[in-house]
Short mmCIF file of C-alpha atoms in Angstrom, two decimals:
data_model
loop_
_atom_site.label_atom_id
_atom_site.label_comp_id
_atom_site.label_asym_id
_atom_site.label_seq_id
_atom_site.Cartn_x
_atom_site.Cartn_y
_atom_site.Cartn_z
CA MET A 1 -2.64 3.20 37.65
CA GLU A 2 -2.23 0.27 35.28
CA ASN A 3 -5.86 -0.67 35.66
CA LYS A 4 -7.16 2.66 34.47
CA ARG A 5 -5.52 2.18 30.97
CA PRO A 6 -8.13 0.96 28.34
CA LEU A 7 -8.43 -2.86 28.47
CA ILE A 8 -8.20 -3.92 24.72
CA LEU A 9 -9.13 -7.73 24.17
CA VAL A 10 -7.42 -9.19 21.16
CA SER A 11 -7.91 -12.36 19.27
CA ASN A 12 -7.71 -13.68 15.64
CA ASP A 13 -8.36 -16.68 13.40
CA ASP A 14 -4.89 -17.58 12.38
CA GLY A 15 -3.84 -18.72 15.86
CA PHE A 16 -1.97 -17.13 18.60
CA THR A 17 1.56 -17.72 17.00
CA ALA A 18 0.74 -16.06 13.82
CA LYS A 19 2.78 -12.94 12.89
CA GLY A 20 -0.30 -10.79 12.26
CA ILE A 21 -1.49 -10.91 15.89
CA SER A 22 2.10 -10.44 17.31
CA GLU A 23 2.37 -7.25 15.01
CA LEU A 24 -1.07 -6.03 16.07
CA ILE A 25 -0.20 -6.41 19.68
CA LYS A 26 3.10 -4.48 19.21
CA PHE A 27 0.94 -1.76 17.46
CA LEU A 28 -1.58 -1.67 20.39
CA ARG A 29 0.66 -1.76 23.34
CA PRO A 30 1.33 1.90 23.58
CA LEU A 31 -2.68 2.45 23.82
CA GLY A 32 -3.58 0.14 26.45
CA GLU A 33 -3.68 -2.82 28.65
CA ILE A 34 -3.61 -5.75 26.04
CA VAL A 35 -5.17 -9.23 27.00
CA VAL A 36 -4.97 -11.79 24.29
CA VAL A 37 -7.27 -14.75 24.05
CA ALA A 38 -6.45 -16.40 20.72
CA PRO A 39 -7.13 -19.75 19.15
CA ASP A 40 -4.23 -22.40 19.59
CA ALA A 41 -4.45 -23.46 16.06
CA PRO A 42 -5.55 -21.78 12.79
CA ARG A 43 -9.17 -21.17 12.61
CA SER A 44 -9.62 -19.54 9.14
CA GLY A 45 -13.37 -19.52 7.62
CA SER A 46 -14.88 -20.02 11.32
CA GLY A 47 -17.28 -17.14 10.77
CA CYS A 48 -19.24 -16.52 14.09
CA ALA A 49 -19.11 -20.34 14.86
CA LEU A 50 -19.27 -21.56 18.46
CA THR A 51 -18.17 -24.83 19.86
CA VAL A 52 -21.20 -26.71 21.29
CA THR A 53 -20.44 -30.39 21.21
CA THR A 54 -17.34 -30.39 23.14
CA PRO A 55 -15.78 -28.41 26.28
CA ILE A 56 -13.23 -25.99 25.28
CA HIS A 57 -10.06 -25.04 27.33
CA TYR A 58 -7.64 -22.19 27.77
CA GLN A 59 -4.04 -21.74 28.99
CA LEU A 60 -1.84 -18.96 30.01
CA VAL A 61 0.91 -18.48 27.44
CA ARG A 62 2.64 -15.31 28.79
CA LYS A 63 2.18 -12.61 31.26
CA GLU A 64 4.18 -9.20 31.59
CA VAL A 65 3.40 -5.69 32.40
CA GLY A 66 0.66 -4.49 30.18
CA LEU A 67 0.25 -7.81 28.03
CA THR A 68 -1.23 -11.20 29.06
CA VAL A 69 -1.60 -13.86 26.50
CA TYR A 70 -3.80 -16.84 26.52
CA LYS A 71 -4.34 -19.65 23.99
CA CYS A 72 -7.89 -21.24 23.71
CA SER A 73 -8.89 -24.51 21.94
CA GLY A 74 -12.37 -22.83 20.81
CA THR A 75 -13.12 -20.93 17.71
CA PRO A 76 -12.59 -17.07 17.47
CA ALA A 77 -16.10 -16.20 18.74
CA ASP A 78 -15.59 -18.63 21.64
CA CYS A 79 -12.50 -16.80 22.81
CA ILE A 80 -14.20 -13.81 23.06
CA LYS A 81 -16.97 -15.42 24.83
CA LEU A 82 -14.78 -17.17 27.13
CA ALA A 83 -12.64 -14.07 27.65
CA ARG A 84 -15.40 -12.00 28.87
CA ASN A 85 -17.24 -14.57 31.14
CA ALA A 86 -14.50 -16.33 32.49
CA ILE A 87 -11.10 -14.77 32.17
CA LEU A 88 -11.31 -10.99 32.20
CA GLU A 89 -11.99 -9.32 35.54
CA ARG A 90 -13.66 -6.20 33.91
CA ASN A 91 -15.27 -5.51 30.49
CA PRO A 92 -13.05 -4.76 27.84
CA ASP A 93 -13.17 -1.17 26.33
CA LEU A 94 -12.39 -2.60 22.76
CA VAL A 95 -12.41 -5.85 21.07
CA ILE A 96 -9.90 -6.19 18.02
CA GLY A 97 -9.72 -9.06 15.67
CA GLY A 98 -6.68 -9.51 13.34
CA ILE A 99 -4.33 -8.64 11.88
CA ASN A 100 -5.65 -11.27 9.39
CA HIS A 101 -3.37 -13.04 6.93
CA GLY A 102 -5.50 -12.41 3.81
CA ASP A 103 -8.28 -9.83 3.07
CA ASN A 104 -11.59 -9.92 4.61
CA SER A 105 -13.21 -7.76 2.01
CA ALA A 106 -16.55 -7.85 -0.31
CA THR A 107 -19.20 -10.38 0.71
CA SER A 108 -16.53 -13.01 1.96
CA VAL A 109 -16.67 -11.22 5.31
CA HIS A 110 -19.54 -13.61 6.34
CA TYR A 111 -16.85 -16.53 6.54
CA SER A 112 -14.38 -14.57 8.45
CA GLY A 113 -13.24 -15.80 11.79
CA THR A 114 -11.48 -12.40 12.34
CA MET A 115 -14.90 -10.71 11.96
CA GLY A 116 -16.44 -13.58 14.12
CA VAL A 117 -14.21 -11.92 16.84
CA VAL A 118 -15.64 -8.45 16.09
CA ILE A 119 -19.10 -9.40 15.87
CA GLU A 120 -19.06 -11.24 19.24
CA GLY A 121 -17.59 -7.98 20.72
CA CYS A 122 -20.23 -5.79 18.91
CA LEU A 123 -23.20 -7.80 19.84
CA ASN A 124 -22.12 -7.29 23.47
CA GLY A 125 -22.06 -3.45 23.08
CA ILE A 126 -18.21 -3.38 23.02
CA PRO A 127 -16.58 -1.22 20.12
CA SER A 128 -14.97 -3.83 17.94
CA ILE A 129 -12.70 -3.51 15.19
CA GLY A 130 -11.37 -6.13 12.66
CA PHE A 131 -7.87 -5.65 10.67
CA SER A 132 -6.90 -7.69 7.71
CA LEU A 133 -3.96 -7.35 5.09
CA CYS A 134 -4.27 -8.66 1.66
CA ASN A 135 -1.44 -11.08 1.82
CA HIS A 136 -1.94 -14.52 3.02
CA GLN A 137 1.90 -15.30 3.58
CA ALA A 138 3.12 -16.38 7.15
CA ASP A 139 5.75 -13.70 6.88
CA ALA A 140 3.90 -10.85 5.32
CA ASP A 141 5.00 -7.42 5.95
CA PHE A 142 2.32 -5.69 8.21
CA SER A 143 4.58 -2.57 9.00
CA PRO A 144 2.77 -0.03 6.68
CA ALA A 145 -0.43 -0.88 8.86
CA HIS A 146 1.31 0.42 12.12
CA ARG A 147 0.11 3.88 12.09
CA TYR A 148 -3.24 3.46 10.58
CA VAL A 149 -3.80 0.78 13.38
CA GLN A 150 -2.97 3.24 15.83
CA GLN A 151 -5.14 6.07 14.32
CA ILE A 152 -8.20 4.08 13.94
CA VAL A 153 -8.00 2.36 17.40
CA SER A 154 -7.25 5.74 19.06
CA ALA A 155 -10.34 7.25 17.43
CA VAL A 156 -12.58 4.45 18.28
CA LEU A 157 -11.40 4.63 21.77
CA LYS A 158 -12.07 8.06 22.27
CA ASP A 159 -15.42 8.34 20.47
CA GLY A 160 -16.95 4.58 20.58
CA LEU A 161 -19.16 3.29 17.74
CA PRO A 162 -22.79 3.48 17.10
CA GLU A 163 -24.75 0.46 18.64
CA LEU A 164 -24.60 -2.81 16.62
CA VAL A 165 -21.99 -1.24 14.19
CA CYS A 166 -18.39 -2.58 14.00
CA LEU A 167 -15.62 -1.66 11.64
CA ASN A 168 -13.92 -4.10 9.31
CA VAL A 169 -10.60 -2.55 8.04
CA ASN A 170 -8.69 -4.08 5.05
CA PHE A 171 -5.03 -3.01 4.14
CA PRO A 172 -3.64 -3.24 0.74
CA ASP A 173 -0.60 -5.34 0.14
CA MET A 174 1.73 -2.39 -0.59
CA PRO A 175 4.61 -0.92 1.17
CA SER A 176 2.61 2.67 1.71
CA TYR A 177 -0.94 3.56 1.52
CA LYS A 178 -2.83 6.55 -0.06
CA GLY A 179 -5.16 7.15 3.08
CA ILE A 180 -8.22 5.98 4.40
CA LYS A 181 -11.47 5.41 2.36
CA VAL A 182 -14.81 4.59 3.93
CA CYS A 183 -16.36 2.07 1.74
CA GLU A 184 -19.18 -0.40 1.14
CA GLN A 185 -18.73 -4.00 0.66
CA ALA A 186 -18.02 -5.22 -2.95
CA LYS A 187 -20.33 -7.60 -4.67
CA GLY A 188 -19.04 -10.80 -5.68
CA PHE A 189 -19.23 -14.65 -5.77
CA TRP A 190 -17.11 -17.66 -5.44
CA GLN A 191 -16.33 -20.06 -8.30
CA LYS A 192 -14.70 -23.40 -8.69
CA GLU A 193 -14.87 -23.87 -5.02
CA TRP A 194 -13.97 -27.56 -4.70
CA GLU A 195 -10.91 -29.60 -5.60
CA THR A 196 -11.25 -33.25 -5.71
CA CYS A 197 -9.13 -35.31 -3.32
CA PRO A 198 -9.32 -38.96 -4.48
CA ARG A 199 -9.55 -41.74 -1.97
CA GLU A 200 -10.19 -45.34 -2.69
CA ASN A 201 -13.10 -45.99 -0.32
CA GLY A 202 -16.16 -44.86 -2.35
CA LYS A 203 -16.78 -41.63 -0.71
CA LYS A 204 -16.08 -38.52 -2.58
CA TYR A 205 -13.50 -36.02 -0.94
CA PHE A 206 -12.97 -32.55 -1.65
CA TRP A 207 -10.73 -29.74 -0.46
CA LEU A 208 -12.34 -26.17 -0.27
CA THR A 209 -10.78 -23.76 -2.82
CA GLY A 210 -12.07 -21.19 -5.11
CA GLU A 211 -11.81 -17.93 -7.21
CA PHE A 212 -13.70 -14.86 -6.04
CA THR A 213 -15.22 -12.85 -8.78
CA ILE A 214 -15.96 -9.25 -8.30
CA VAL A 215 -19.27 -8.17 -9.89
CA ASP A 216 -19.10 -4.30 -9.42
CA SER A 217 -15.38 -3.91 -10.02
CA ASP A 218 -16.28 -0.28 -11.46
CA ASN A 219 -17.90 0.93 -8.05
CA VAL A 220 -15.36 3.21 -6.75
CA ASN A 221 -17.16 3.28 -3.39
CA SER A 222 -16.42 -0.39 -2.96
CA ASP A 223 -13.64 -1.93 -0.52
CA ASN A 224 -12.45 -4.04 -3.61
CA TRP A 225 -11.87 -0.65 -5.60
CA ALA A 226 -10.08 1.05 -2.58
CA LEU A 227 -7.77 -1.78 -2.08
CA ARG A 228 -6.89 -2.09 -5.73
CA ASN A 229 -6.03 1.48 -5.67
CA GLY A 230 -3.89 1.67 -2.56
CA TYR A 231 -6.33 2.96 0.23
CA VAL A 232 -6.96 1.46 3.64
CA ALA A 233 -10.66 0.28 3.05
CA VAL A 234 -12.93 0.66 6.20
CA THR A 235 -16.31 -0.78 6.12
CA LEU A 236 -19.04 -0.26 8.54
CA GLN A 237 -20.91 -3.47 9.31
CA GLN A 238 -24.38 -3.02 10.87
CA LEU A 239 -25.52 -6.26 12.72
CA MET A 240 -29.10 -5.79 12.15
CA MET B 1 -41.23 -33.36 -17.01
CA GLU B 2 -39.47 -34.12 -13.53
CA ASN B 3 -36.63 -31.82 -14.37
CA LYS B 4 -38.88 -28.68 -15.11
CA ARG B 5 -40.15 -28.67 -11.49
CA PRO B 6 -38.48 -26.06 -9.23
CA LEU B 7 -35.31 -27.60 -7.75
CA ILE B 8 -35.28 -26.98 -4.01
CA LEU B 9 -31.85 -27.52 -2.17
CA VAL B 10 -32.32 -28.36 1.58
CA SER B 11 -29.88 -28.39 4.36
CA ASN B 12 -29.75 -27.73 8.22
CA ASP B 13 -27.58 -27.66 11.17
CA ASP B 14 -29.23 -30.53 13.38
CA GLY B 15 -27.81 -33.19 10.76
CA PHE B 16 -29.64 -35.43 8.06
CA THR B 17 -31.39 -37.67 10.57
CA ALA B 18 -33.14 -34.87 12.67
CA LYS B 19 -36.97 -34.87 12.54
CA GLY B 20 -36.92 -31.12 11.57
CA ILE B 21 -35.48 -31.67 8.39
CA SER B 22 -37.56 -34.94 7.82
CA GLU B 23 -40.75 -32.77 8.29
CA LEU B 24 -39.36 -30.13 6.18
CA ILE B 25 -38.99 -32.37 3.28
CA LYS B 26 -42.37 -33.91 3.62
CA PHE B 27 -43.95 -30.24 3.68
CA LEU B 28 -41.75 -29.43 0.42
CA ARG B 29 -42.18 -32.42 -1.65
CA PRO B 30 -45.41 -31.28 -3.22
CA LEU B 31 -43.59 -28.17 -4.46
CA GLY B 32 -40.78 -29.34 -6.41
CA GLU B 33 -37.82 -31.79 -6.84
CA ILE B 34 -36.06 -31.91 -3.49
CA VAL B 35 -32.14 -32.67 -3.12
CA VAL B 36 -30.92 -32.73 0.52
CA VAL B 37 -27.18 -32.16 1.21
CA ALA B 38 -27.15 -31.97 5.11
CA PRO B 39 -24.47 -32.71 7.77
CA ASP B 40 -23.76 -36.14 8.80
CA ALA B 41 -24.01 -34.99 12.42
CA PRO B 42 -25.20 -32.04 14.62
CA ARG B 43 -23.60 -28.74 13.62
CA SER B 44 -25.34 -26.41 15.84
CA GLY B 45 -23.74 -23.06 16.18
CA SER B 46 -21.76 -23.34 12.85
CA GLY B 47 -22.77 -20.01 11.73
CA CYS B 48 -21.22 -19.46 8.19
CA ALA B 49 -18.11 -21.55 8.95
CA LEU B 50 -16.32 -23.49 6.29
CA THR B 51 -14.11 -26.44 6.49
CA VAL B 52 -10.66 -25.36 5.30
CA THR B 53 -8.23 -27.48 7.29
CA THR B 54 -9.25 -30.85 6.20
CA PRO B 55 -11.00 -32.39 2.95
CA ILE B 56 -14.93 -32.90 3.34
CA HIS B 57 -16.83 -35.75 1.67
CA TYR B 58 -20.60 -36.74 1.02
CA GLN B 59 -22.42 -39.82 0.53
CA LEU B 60 -25.79 -40.89 -1.21
CA VAL B 61 -28.37 -41.92 1.57
CA ARG B 62 -31.49 -42.26 -0.46
CA LYS B 63 -32.84 -41.69 -3.88
CA GLU B 64 -36.40 -41.95 -5.12
CA VAL B 65 -38.66 -39.99 -7.37
CA GLY B 66 -38.49 -36.24 -6.33
CA LEU B 67 -36.09 -36.91 -3.35
CA THR B 68 -32.46 -37.36 -3.11
CA VAL B 69 -30.66 -37.22 -0.02
CA TYR B 70 -27.08 -36.88 0.78
CA LYS B 71 -24.98 -36.57 3.95
CA CYS B 72 -21.91 -34.64 4.22
CA SER B 73 -18.90 -34.36 6.53
CA GLY B 74 -18.86 -30.46 6.22
CA THR B 75 -20.48 -27.42 7.96
CA PRO B 76 -23.99 -26.60 6.79
CA ALA B 77 -22.41 -23.69 4.57
CA ASP B 78 -19.94 -26.33 3.02
CA CYS B 79 -23.04 -28.59 2.27
CA ILE B 80 -24.61 -25.75 0.03
CA LYS B 81 -21.27 -24.85 -1.58
CA LEU B 82 -20.60 -28.58 -2.25
CA ALA B 83 -23.95 -29.13 -3.52
CA ARG B 84 -23.83 -26.24 -6.03
CA ASN B 85 -20.46 -27.05 -7.43
CA ALA B 86 -20.00 -30.74 -7.26
CA ILE B 87 -23.38 -32.59 -6.74
CA LEU B 88 -26.34 -30.60 -8.55
CA GLU B 89 -26.52 -30.79 -12.26
CA ARG B 90 -28.21 -27.25 -12.23
CA ASN B 91 -28.51 -24.44 -10.14
CA PRO B 92 -31.19 -24.53 -7.34
CA ASP B 93 -34.32 -22.45 -7.61
CA LEU B 94 -34.47 -22.07 -3.70
CA VAL B 95 -32.25 -23.06 -0.83
CA ILE B 96 -33.81 -23.83 2.33
CA GLY B 97 -32.51 -24.33 5.89
CA GLY B 98 -34.13 -26.09 8.64
CA ILE B 99 -36.59 -26.76 10.30
CA ASN B 100 -34.09 -26.11 13.20
CA HIS B 101 -34.80 -27.65 16.61
CA GLY B 102 -34.77 -24.20 18.65
CA ASP B 103 -35.41 -20.69 17.41
CA ASN B 104 -33.04 -18.34 15.60
CA SER B 105 -34.49 -15.22 16.55
CA ALA B 106 -32.97 -12.09 17.91
CA THR B 107 -29.25 -11.24 17.60
CA SER B 108 -28.36 -15.11 18.02
CA VAL B 109 -28.87 -15.44 14.41
CA HIS B 110 -25.19 -14.72 13.89
CA TYR B 111 -24.33 -18.10 15.31
CA SER B 112 -26.81 -19.96 13.49
CA GLY B 113 -25.95 -22.79 11.10
CA THR B 114 -29.24 -22.78 9.72
CA MET B 115 -28.86 -19.41 8.61
CA GLY B 116 -25.46 -20.37 7.53
CA VAL B 117 -27.20 -22.46 4.95
CA VAL B 118 -29.60 -19.56 3.94
CA ILE B 119 -26.62 -16.91 3.77
CA GLU B 120 -24.64 -19.31 1.50
CA GLY B 121 -27.71 -19.78 -0.67
CA CYS B 122 -28.40 -16.02 -0.82
CA LEU B 123 -24.66 -14.80 -1.47
CA ASN B 124 -25.00 -16.71 -4.58
CA GLY B 125 -28.19 -15.05 -5.84
CA ILE B 126 -30.57 -17.90 -4.81
CA PRO B 127 -33.60 -17.08 -3.12
CA SER B 128 -33.09 -18.58 0.36
CA ILE B 129 -35.34 -19.25 3.53
CA GLY B 130 -34.39 -20.58 7.00
CA PHE B 131 -37.13 -22.17 9.24
CA SER B 132 -36.76 -22.80 13.11
CA LEU B 133 -39.05 -23.87 15.75
CA CYS B 134 -39.05 -22.61 19.28
CA ASN B 135 -38.53 -26.13 20.61
CA HIS B 136 -35.23 -27.96 20.94
CA GLN B 137 -36.61 -31.23 21.74
CA ALA B 138 -35.59 -34.07 19.24
CA ASP B 139 -39.42 -35.16 19.01
CA ALA B 140 -40.88 -31.68 18.90
CA ASP B 141 -43.97 -31.27 16.92
CA PHE B 142 -43.31 -29.44 13.65
CA SER B 143 -46.92 -30.10 12.14
CA PRO B 144 -48.49 -26.69 12.84
CA ALA B 145 -45.74 -25.27 10.52
CA HIS B 146 -46.81 -27.36 7.75
CA ARG B 147 -49.14 -24.87 5.67
CA TYR B 148 -47.04 -22.03 6.70
CA VAL B 149 -43.98 -23.59 5.15
CA GLN B 150 -45.82 -24.23 2.23
CA GLN B 151 -47.33 -20.67 1.87
CA ILE B 152 -43.96 -18.87 2.15
CA VAL B 153 -42.25 -21.16 -0.08
CA SER B 154 -44.73 -20.96 -2.78
CA ALA B 155 -44.73 -17.27 -2.54
CA VAL B 156 -41.01 -17.12 -2.67
CA LEU B 157 -40.68 -19.43 -5.46
CA LYS B 158 -43.30 -17.40 -7.51
CA ASP B 159 -41.86 -13.88 -6.51
CA GLY B 160 -38.40 -14.34 -5.59
CA LEU B 161 -36.71 -12.25 -3.20
CA PRO B 162 -34.51 -8.86 -3.51
CA GLU B 163 -30.75 -9.08 -4.15
CA LEU B 164 -28.78 -10.00 -0.96
CA VAL B 165 -32.07 -10.19 1.06
CA CYS B 166 -32.86 -13.64 2.65
CA LEU B 167 -35.89 -14.80 4.97
CA ASN B 168 -35.40 -16.03 8.48
CA VAL B 169 -38.69 -17.65 9.76
CA ASN B 170 -39.39 -18.69 13.26
CA PHE B 171 -42.38 -20.60 14.48
CA PRO B 172 -43.70 -20.38 18.06
CA ASP B 173 -43.98 -23.71 20.02
CA MET B 174 -47.57 -23.82 19.94
CA PRO B 175 -50.51 -26.08 18.47
CA SER B 176 -51.69 -23.28 16.07
CA TYR B 177 -50.53 -19.75 14.95
CA LYS B 178 -52.34 -16.18 14.71
CA GLY B 179 -50.82 -15.55 11.43
CA ILE B 180 -47.47 -14.27 9.93
CA LYS B 181 -45.79 -11.15 11.15
CA VAL B 182 -42.78 -9.47 9.42
CA CYS B 183 -40.60 -8.40 12.09
CA GLU B 184 -37.37 -6.88 13.33
CA GLN B 185 -34.51 -8.78 15.04
CA ALA B 186 -35.03 -8.31 18.80
CA LYS B 187 -32.07 -6.84 20.56
CA GLY B 188 -30.60 -8.95 23.36
CA PHE B 189 -27.29 -10.54 24.94
CA TRP B 190 -26.18 -13.70 26.53
CA GLN B 191 -24.98 -13.99 29.87
CA LYS B 192 -23.45 -16.80 32.16
CA GLU B 193 -22.29 -18.37 28.88
CA TRP B 194 -19.82 -21.08 30.33
CA GLU B 195 -20.06 -23.97 32.81
CA THR B 196 -16.98 -25.12 34.11
CA CYS B 197 -16.05 -28.89 33.27
CA PRO B 198 -13.25 -29.73 35.79
CA ARG B 199 -10.45 -31.95 34.72
CA GLU B 200 -7.16 -32.47 36.64
CA ASN B 201 -4.43 -31.52 34.39
CA GLY B 202 -4.17 -27.85 35.04
CA LYS B 203 -6.08 -26.49 31.84
CA LYS B 204 -9.53 -24.90 32.50
CA TYR B 205 -12.45 -26.63 30.64
CA PHE B 206 -15.78 -25.13 29.93
CA TRP B 207 -19.13 -26.05 28.27
CA LEU B 208 -20.82 -23.44 26.25
CA THR B 209 -24.08 -22.67 27.86
CA GLY B 210 -25.91 -19.32 28.81
CA GLU B 211 -29.01 -17.25 29.32
CA PHE B 212 -30.42 -14.84 26.36
CA THR B 213 -31.76 -11.65 27.88
CA ILE B 214 -33.87 -9.75 25.57
CA VAL B 215 -33.44 -5.91 26.02
CA ASP B 216 -36.40 -4.59 24.17
CA SER B 217 -39.27 -6.98 25.18
CA ASP B 218 -41.68 -4.23 24.66
CA ASN B 219 -41.03 -3.64 21.05
CA VAL B 220 -44.25 -5.08 19.46
CA ASN B 221 -42.17 -5.19 15.96
CA SER B 222 -39.50 -7.65 17.16
CA ASP B 223 -39.38 -11.33 16.35
CA ASN B 224 -39.31 -12.05 19.90
CA TRP B 225 -42.52 -10.20 20.73
CA ALA B 226 -44.32 -12.07 17.66
CA LEU B 227 -43.05 -15.38 18.80
CA ARG B 228 -44.29 -14.76 22.53
CA ASN B 229 -47.63 -13.66 21.08
CA GLY B 230 -48.32 -16.66 18.99
CA TYR B 231 -47.33 -15.31 15.41
CA VAL B 232 -45.03 -16.70 12.92
CA ALA B 233 -42.14 -14.46 12.93
CA VAL B 234 -40.44 -13.39 9.49
CA THR B 235 -37.32 -11.17 9.46
CA LEU B 236 -35.70 -10.06 6.36
CA GLN B 237 -31.90 -10.23 6.57
CA GLN B 238 -29.96 -7.87 4.28
CA LEU B 239 -26.34 -9.37 3.68
CA MET B 240 -24.74 -5.95 3.18
#
């Protein structure tokens, strides 16, 4: 019977020990058989990057009825490729990334390792969803997202998604939400992106940082507007 | 007078010593002032990845009239961010990635560090173009691309590109081309993506590899068809 349940492949970019993926697993367990293949350390900002210059490896962390967890030395996209090709015995019914500590809205989505997971699933014809919370803290409260994760995942398990379309779902950092809003990506840009990091050897060192400025903050159809106004923002990402 | 020439920012994912970027610089020099900020080592498969867990650094490699070359320890997208925010004195008129050793056509484009360069430029409102050659060899012959690079770059310098649209240009591995064809991305998927790499410590090690299978090989509008038939394939990538 166990094998007839939907197989849900889960990964993230904050690493397998993050609270966000633990909470996601908890929300998803009633909906299917869960296999986690997630990075062994934080991999934020990975985008769709792959590891091509070194081998990668994976290890079993935990196995119990309905849940198997592996950690992997690769990027988020590597995790999905490795799971599909070398770990799982059947193709997953769903690929889910998250829940990310920090939002993946507006045009910043291109750098997102969470969406790297999702794009890798989507390119392989598997319905795929990314979840992110607008709170970067390690102990952020993911509980308001519980029923929305289950509602969205159940709907996609039932109806699927169009070819080469995946979902990017962002939750506001609020104790409850007004509902779900299907949005477009807000437009914006990063400024002041580097902080100098002096070192006395003649090279110039910099830490990535930055401030994101929204250009179309009045656009009531944008994910940014939805998040500011207490809605769960769902954007459809078309991969070509 | 020098500063009135268009400022063209160049990077790649094969590293600053690659033949592809050297050839690109040669082709571009008549068209403007060239500043190169490119990775200090190969960074293939970087996509839009950013370096967030360590500082990055850059160093001047070469400076002469009309050309300045820096190497950078970051990803291709880092190079563009760092150039814009910490190196260049004015905003570039154009961002160019390439010429990549190996094609960036079909849906594989999501993993491309060359297109990571281009997307970073495009997200910042700068007309941006990626060039790739369908030949992975270190000593590939880029010379047939010469006049097409100049033609496409001149046109974009003159007319710009629509907001959040960038160009992905792929050259066939042939001694001459039939012309330019504006295409859509072919659809396809990777198979047999991992090669085992045995090691006696209980972990499972894998090298990334794979075979790309085109799904719509009869689609005469696809980049894959154009490249197989001797055309320079130009696809427009819309970033939202």
